[in-house]
Amino acid sequence: FFDYRPPVTMRVAVYSHSFPPSIDGVCRRMSSLVYELLVGGHQVLIFTLESELSGLDLRGQPTPTYVTLESAFPAAYPMKRIGKPSVTNCYRIWNAFRDFKPEVLHCTVDALTLLFGTIGLALGVPVAGSIHTDVDKIMRSFKAAEWAIKSGWALEAAESRLVDACATTSKSYKEELEHRWCTIDHVVLTAVNTQVFNPRCVEAEERRAIRSR
């Protein structure tokens, strides 16, 4: 009489180059993703560059199992921890996949995407990627050579095609990434508190100055 269907739960692996105690927009988005997955009853495995996830606010939900991957602070960008595409990380990811048996992985697109994509392909795990960081802008701020910037475009484009689906966070950034040869399948908009971040609260010149920093 009633068409009752029990909720479908999944085993989901999540990788982000930014989790607490780091503080930035990627950290907030990916922490919120983990929280919503846990609230939905899903089993979650986290891949992180942090030695421990102190400050991960899951509002009463239990902290998932996590695997710490090797990373470094590059000389050209010392304020940001970058994952290392190393043999050790390959081993850790492979073993975690074999033990946890995720049905899907969501990863931020960065230096480890090729590892996650290749291992996912080998073990039959679909990989969804999301691009958050404007690598082009970072490289130009360091006055990188044009060939290096275009090489970065090519790598990001290859990574966007390696994953089974690729997303970003705004329509304008999607257009910019597609101009840089990437394949973007989805736009996942992030809610913004317009009382705090309303652009009309700041003069146009000041907004331009903030964007150019």
Tab-separated table of N, CA and C in Angstrom, residues 96-165:
chain	number	residue	atom	x	y	z
A	96	ALA	N	43.991	1.924	1.589
A	96	ALA	CA	42.753	2.462	2.161
A	96	ALA	C	41.551	2.114	1.287
A	97	PHE	N	41.727	2.183	-0.029
A	97	PHE	CA	40.659	1.789	-0.946
A	97	PHE	C	40.321	0.303	-0.774
A	98	ARG	N	41.347	-0.523	-0.659
A	98	ARG	CA	41.117	-1.960	-0.533
A	98	ARG	C	40.405	-2.299	0.786
A	99	ASP	N	40.746	-1.577	1.854
A	99	ASP	CA	40.142	-1.849	3.163
A	99	ASP	C	38.727	-1.286	3.279
A	100	PHE	N	38.555	-0.030	2.874
A	100	PHE	CA	37.271	0.658	3.057
A	100	PHE	C	36.261	0.304	1.964
A	101	LYS	N	36.767	0.006	0.771
A	101	LYS	CA	35.930	-0.313	-0.394
A	101	LYS	C	34.907	0.787	-0.675
A	102	PRO	N	35.374	1.998	-0.958
A	102	PRO	CA	34.434	3.094	-1.232
A	102	PRO	C	33.669	2.846	-2.529
A	103	GLU	N	32.443	3.341	-2.537
A	103	GLU	CA	31.637	3.253	-3.761
A	103	GLU	C	31.859	4.467	-4.656
A	104	VAL	N	32.424	5.528	-4.076
A	104	VAL	CA	32.752	6.724	-4.848
A	104	VAL	C	33.757	7.538	-4.043
A	105	LEU	N	34.597	8.296	-4.742
A	105	LEU	CA	35.528	9.224	-4.102
A	105	LEU	C	35.269	10.620	-4.636
A	106	HIS	N	35.244	11.599	-3.737
A	106	HIS	CA	35.218	13.008	-4.144
A	106	HIS	C	36.557	13.607	-3.741
A	107	CYS	N	37.258	14.208	-4.702
A	107	CYS	CA	38.561	14.798	-4.388
A	107	CYS	C	38.671	16.201	-4.958
A	108	THR	N	39.390	17.063	-4.216
A	108	THR	CA	39.741	18.354	-4.788
A	108	THR	C	40.846	18.114	-5.814
A	109	VAL	N	40.766	18.819	-6.921
A	109	VAL	CA	41.734	18.624	-8.008
A	109	VAL	C	43.032	19.332	-7.642
A	110	ASP	N	44.110	18.541	-7.521
A	110	ASP	CA	45.429	19.090	-7.203
A	110	ASP	C	46.498	18.088	-7.623
A	111	ALA	N	47.647	18.132	-6.963
A	111	ALA	CA	48.774	17.281	-7.369
A	111	ALA	C	48.515	15.794	-7.176
A	112	LEU	N	47.495	15.427	-6.393
A	112	LEU	CA	47.212	14.010	-6.138
A	112	LEU	C	46.087	13.453	-7.010
A	113	THR	N	45.495	14.279	-7.849
A	113	THR	CA	44.355	13.821	-8.648
A	113	THR	C	44.719	12.647	-9.549
A	114	LEU	N	45.900	12.701	-10.155
A	114	LEU	CA	46.302	11.608	-11.050
A	114	LEU	C	46.423	10.295	-10.286
A	115	LEU	N	46.925	10.354	-9.031
A	115	LEU	CA	47.008	9.145	-8.214
A	115	LEU	C	45.612	8.603	-7.907
A	116	PHE	N	44.724	9.474	-7.418
A	116	PHE	CA	43.376	9.035	-7.077
A	116	PHE	C	42.642	8.503	-8.310
A	117	GLY	N	42.778	9.214	-9.427
A	117	GLY	CA	42.090	8.784	-10.642
A	117	GLY	C	42.578	7.447	-11.147
A	118	THR	N	43.896	7.248	-11.130
A	118	THR	CA	44.475	5.992	-11.622
A	118	THR	C	44.105	4.817	-10.726
A	119	ILE	N	44.204	5.021	-9.403
A	119	ILE	CA	43.862	3.946	-8.463
A	119	ILE	C	42.360	3.667	-8.511
A	120	GLY	N	41.566	4.702	-8.617
A	120	GLY	CA	40.119	4.507	-8.755
A	120	GLY	C	39.782	3.703	-9.994
A	121	LEU	N	40.460	4.001	-11.096
A	121	LEU	CA	40.236	3.267	-12.348
A	121	LEU	C	40.631	1.801	-12.181
A	122	ALA	N	41.770	1.556	-11.521
A	122	ALA	CA	42.257	0.181	-11.341
A	122	ALA	C	41.326	-0.648	-10.456
A	123	LEU	N	40.707	-0.002	-9.453
A	123	LEU	CA	39.877	-0.730	-8.496
A	123	LEU	C	38.377	-0.553	-8.753
A	124	GLY	N	38.027	0.112	-9.837
A	124	GLY	CA	36.616	0.263	-10.190
A	124	GLY	C	35.855	1.228	-9.296
A	125	VAL	N	36.534	2.260	-8.765
A	125	VAL	CA	35.891	3.260	-7.904
A	125	VAL	C	35.711	4.553	-8.699
A	126	PRO	N	34.478	5.007	-8.927
A	126	PRO	CA	34.269	6.281	-9.623
A	126	PRO	C	34.870	7.440	-8.829
A	127	VAL	N	35.489	8.372	-9.530
A	127	VAL	CA	36.129	9.520	-8.887
A	127	VAL	C	35.504	10.806	-9.417
A	128	ALA	N	34.983	11.611	-8.496
A	128	ALA	CA	34.465	12.936	-8.842
A	128	ALA	C	35.443	13.982	-8.328
A	129	GLY	N	35.783	14.943	-9.170
A	129	GLY	CA	36.729	15.986	-8.765
A	129	GLY	C	36.058	17.339	-8.702
A	130	SER	N	36.645	18.245	-7.936
A	130	SER	CA	36.140	19.624	-7.899
A	130	SER	C	37.321	20.579	-7.877
A	131	ILE	N	37.222	21.625	-8.695
A	131	ILE	CA	38.307	22.605	-8.815
A	131	ILE	C	37.904	23.858	-8.048
A	132	HIS	N	38.724	24.235	-7.074
A	132	HIS	CA	38.439	25.391	-6.230
A	132	HIS	C	39.492	26.482	-6.366
A	133	THR	N	40.753	26.088	-6.475
A	133	THR	CA	41.874	27.034	-6.411
A	133	THR	C	42.268	27.504	-7.802
A	134	ASP	N	42.412	28.826	-7.959
A	134	ASP	CA	42.797	29.402	-9.243
A	134	ASP	C	44.324	29.367	-9.377
A	135	VAL	N	44.814	28.247	-9.895
A	135	VAL	CA	46.260	28.049	-10.022
A	135	VAL	C	46.863	29.067	-10.989
A	136	ASP	N	46.134	29.421	-12.038
A	136	ASP	CA	46.612	30.407	-13.010
A	136	ASP	C	46.922	31.731	-12.312
A	137	LYS	N	46.007	32.183	-11.475
A	137	LYS	CA	46.203	33.461	-10.781
A	137	LYS	C	47.380	33.386	-9.818
A	138	ILE	N	47.525	32.250	-9.126
A	138	ILE	CA	48.646	32.091	-8.191
A	138	ILE	C	49.971	32.142	-8.945
A	139	MET	N	50.043	31.419	-10.078
A	139	MET	CA	51.294	31.385	-10.838
A	139	MET	C	51.629	32.764	-11.398
A	140	ARG	N	50.613	33.498	-11.846
A	140	ARG	CA	50.870	34.843	-12.382
A	140	ARG	C	51.302	35.795	-11.273
A	141	SER	N	50.777	35.594	-10.056
A	141	SER	CA	51.188	36.457	-8.944
A	141	SER	C	52.663	36.260	-8.605
A	142	PHE	N	53.206	35.062	-8.914
A	142	PHE	CA	54.621	34.796	-8.701
A	142	PHE	C	55.449	35.066	-9.963
A	143	LYS	N	54.772	35.679	-10.974
A	143	LYS	CA	55.444	36.032	-12.229
A	143	LYS	C	56.099	34.815	-12.893
A	144	ALA	N	55.361	33.706	-12.927
A	144	ALA	CA	55.852	32.497	-13.585
A	144	ALA	C	55.923	32.716	-15.090
A	145	ALA	N	56.812	31.974	-15.735
A	145	ALA	CA	56.940	32.060	-17.192
A	145	ALA	C	55.660	31.568	-17.859
A	146	GLU	N	55.379	32.111	-19.047
A	146	GLU	CA	54.134	31.752	-19.734
A	146	GLU	C	54.077	30.268	-20.052
A	147	TRP	N	55.219	29.660	-20.384
A	147	TRP	CA	55.221	28.214	-20.679
A	147	TRP	C	54.835	27.416	-19.435
A	148	ALA	N	55.255	27.891	-18.267
A	148	ALA	CA	54.909	27.193	-17.025
A	148	ALA	C	53.417	27.325	-16.732
A	149	ILE	N	52.871	28.494	-16.990
A	149	ILE	CA	51.440	28.708	-16.773
A	149	ILE	C	50.626	27.819	-17.703
A	150	LYS	N	51.029	27.761	-18.983
A	150	LYS	CA	50.302	26.922	-19.946
A	150	LYS	C	50.474	25.432	-19.603
A	151	SER	N	51.615	25.056	-19.051
A	151	SER	CA	51.795	23.669	-18.601
A	151	SER	C	50.822	23.361	-17.469
A	152	GLY	N	50.622	24.331	-16.585
A	152	GLY	CA	49.636	24.174	-15.516
A	152	GLY	C	48.237	24.011	-16.067
A	153	TRP	N	47.910	24.775	-17.111
A	153	TRP	CA	46.611	24.621	-17.775
A	153	TRP	C	46.452	23.186	-18.292
A	154	ALA	N	47.494	22.698	-18.969
A	154	ALA	CA	47.412	21.370	-19.587
A	154	ALA	C	47.228	20.290	-18.525
A	155	LEU	N	47.948	20.405	-17.405
A	155	LEU	CA	47.826	19.417	-16.337
A	155	LEU	C	46.426	19.448	-15.735
A	156	GLU	N	45.914	20.644	-15.461
A	156	GLU	CA	44.574	20.767	-14.888
A	156	GLU	C	43.517	20.226	-15.848
A	157	ALA	N	43.705	20.482	-17.153
A	157	ALA	CA	42.771	19.975	-18.155
A	157	ALA	C	42.792	18.451	-18.201
A	158	ALA	N	44.004	17.861	-18.122
A	158	ALA	CA	44.110	16.397	-18.122
A	158	ALA	C	43.431	15.802	-16.900
A	159	GLU	N	43.614	16.445	-15.743
A	159	GLU	CA	42.995	15.952	-14.507
A	159	GLU	C	41.474	16.044	-14.577
A	160	SER	N	40.957	17.116	-15.181
A	160	SER	CA	39.497	17.269	-15.279
A	160	SER	C	38.879	16.208	-16.181
A	161	ARG	N	39.677	15.664	-17.110
A	161	ARG	CA	39.190	14.602	-17.995
A	161	ARG	C	39.412	13.211	-17.421
A	162	LEU	N	40.398	13.069	-16.544
A	162	LEU	CA	40.680	11.767	-15.945
A	162	LEU	C	39.560	11.342	-14.994
A	163	VAL	N	39.037	12.287	-14.203
A	163	VAL	CA	37.979	11.950	-13.251
A	163	VAL	C	36.672	11.689	-13.999
A	164	ASP	N	35.757	10.977	-13.344
A	164	ASP	CA	34.487	10.622	-13.985
A	164	ASP	C	33.543	11.811	-14.111
A	165	ALA	N	33.665	12.775	-13.221
A	165	ALA	CA	32.889	14.009	-13.301
A	165	ALA	C	33.678	15.099	-12.604
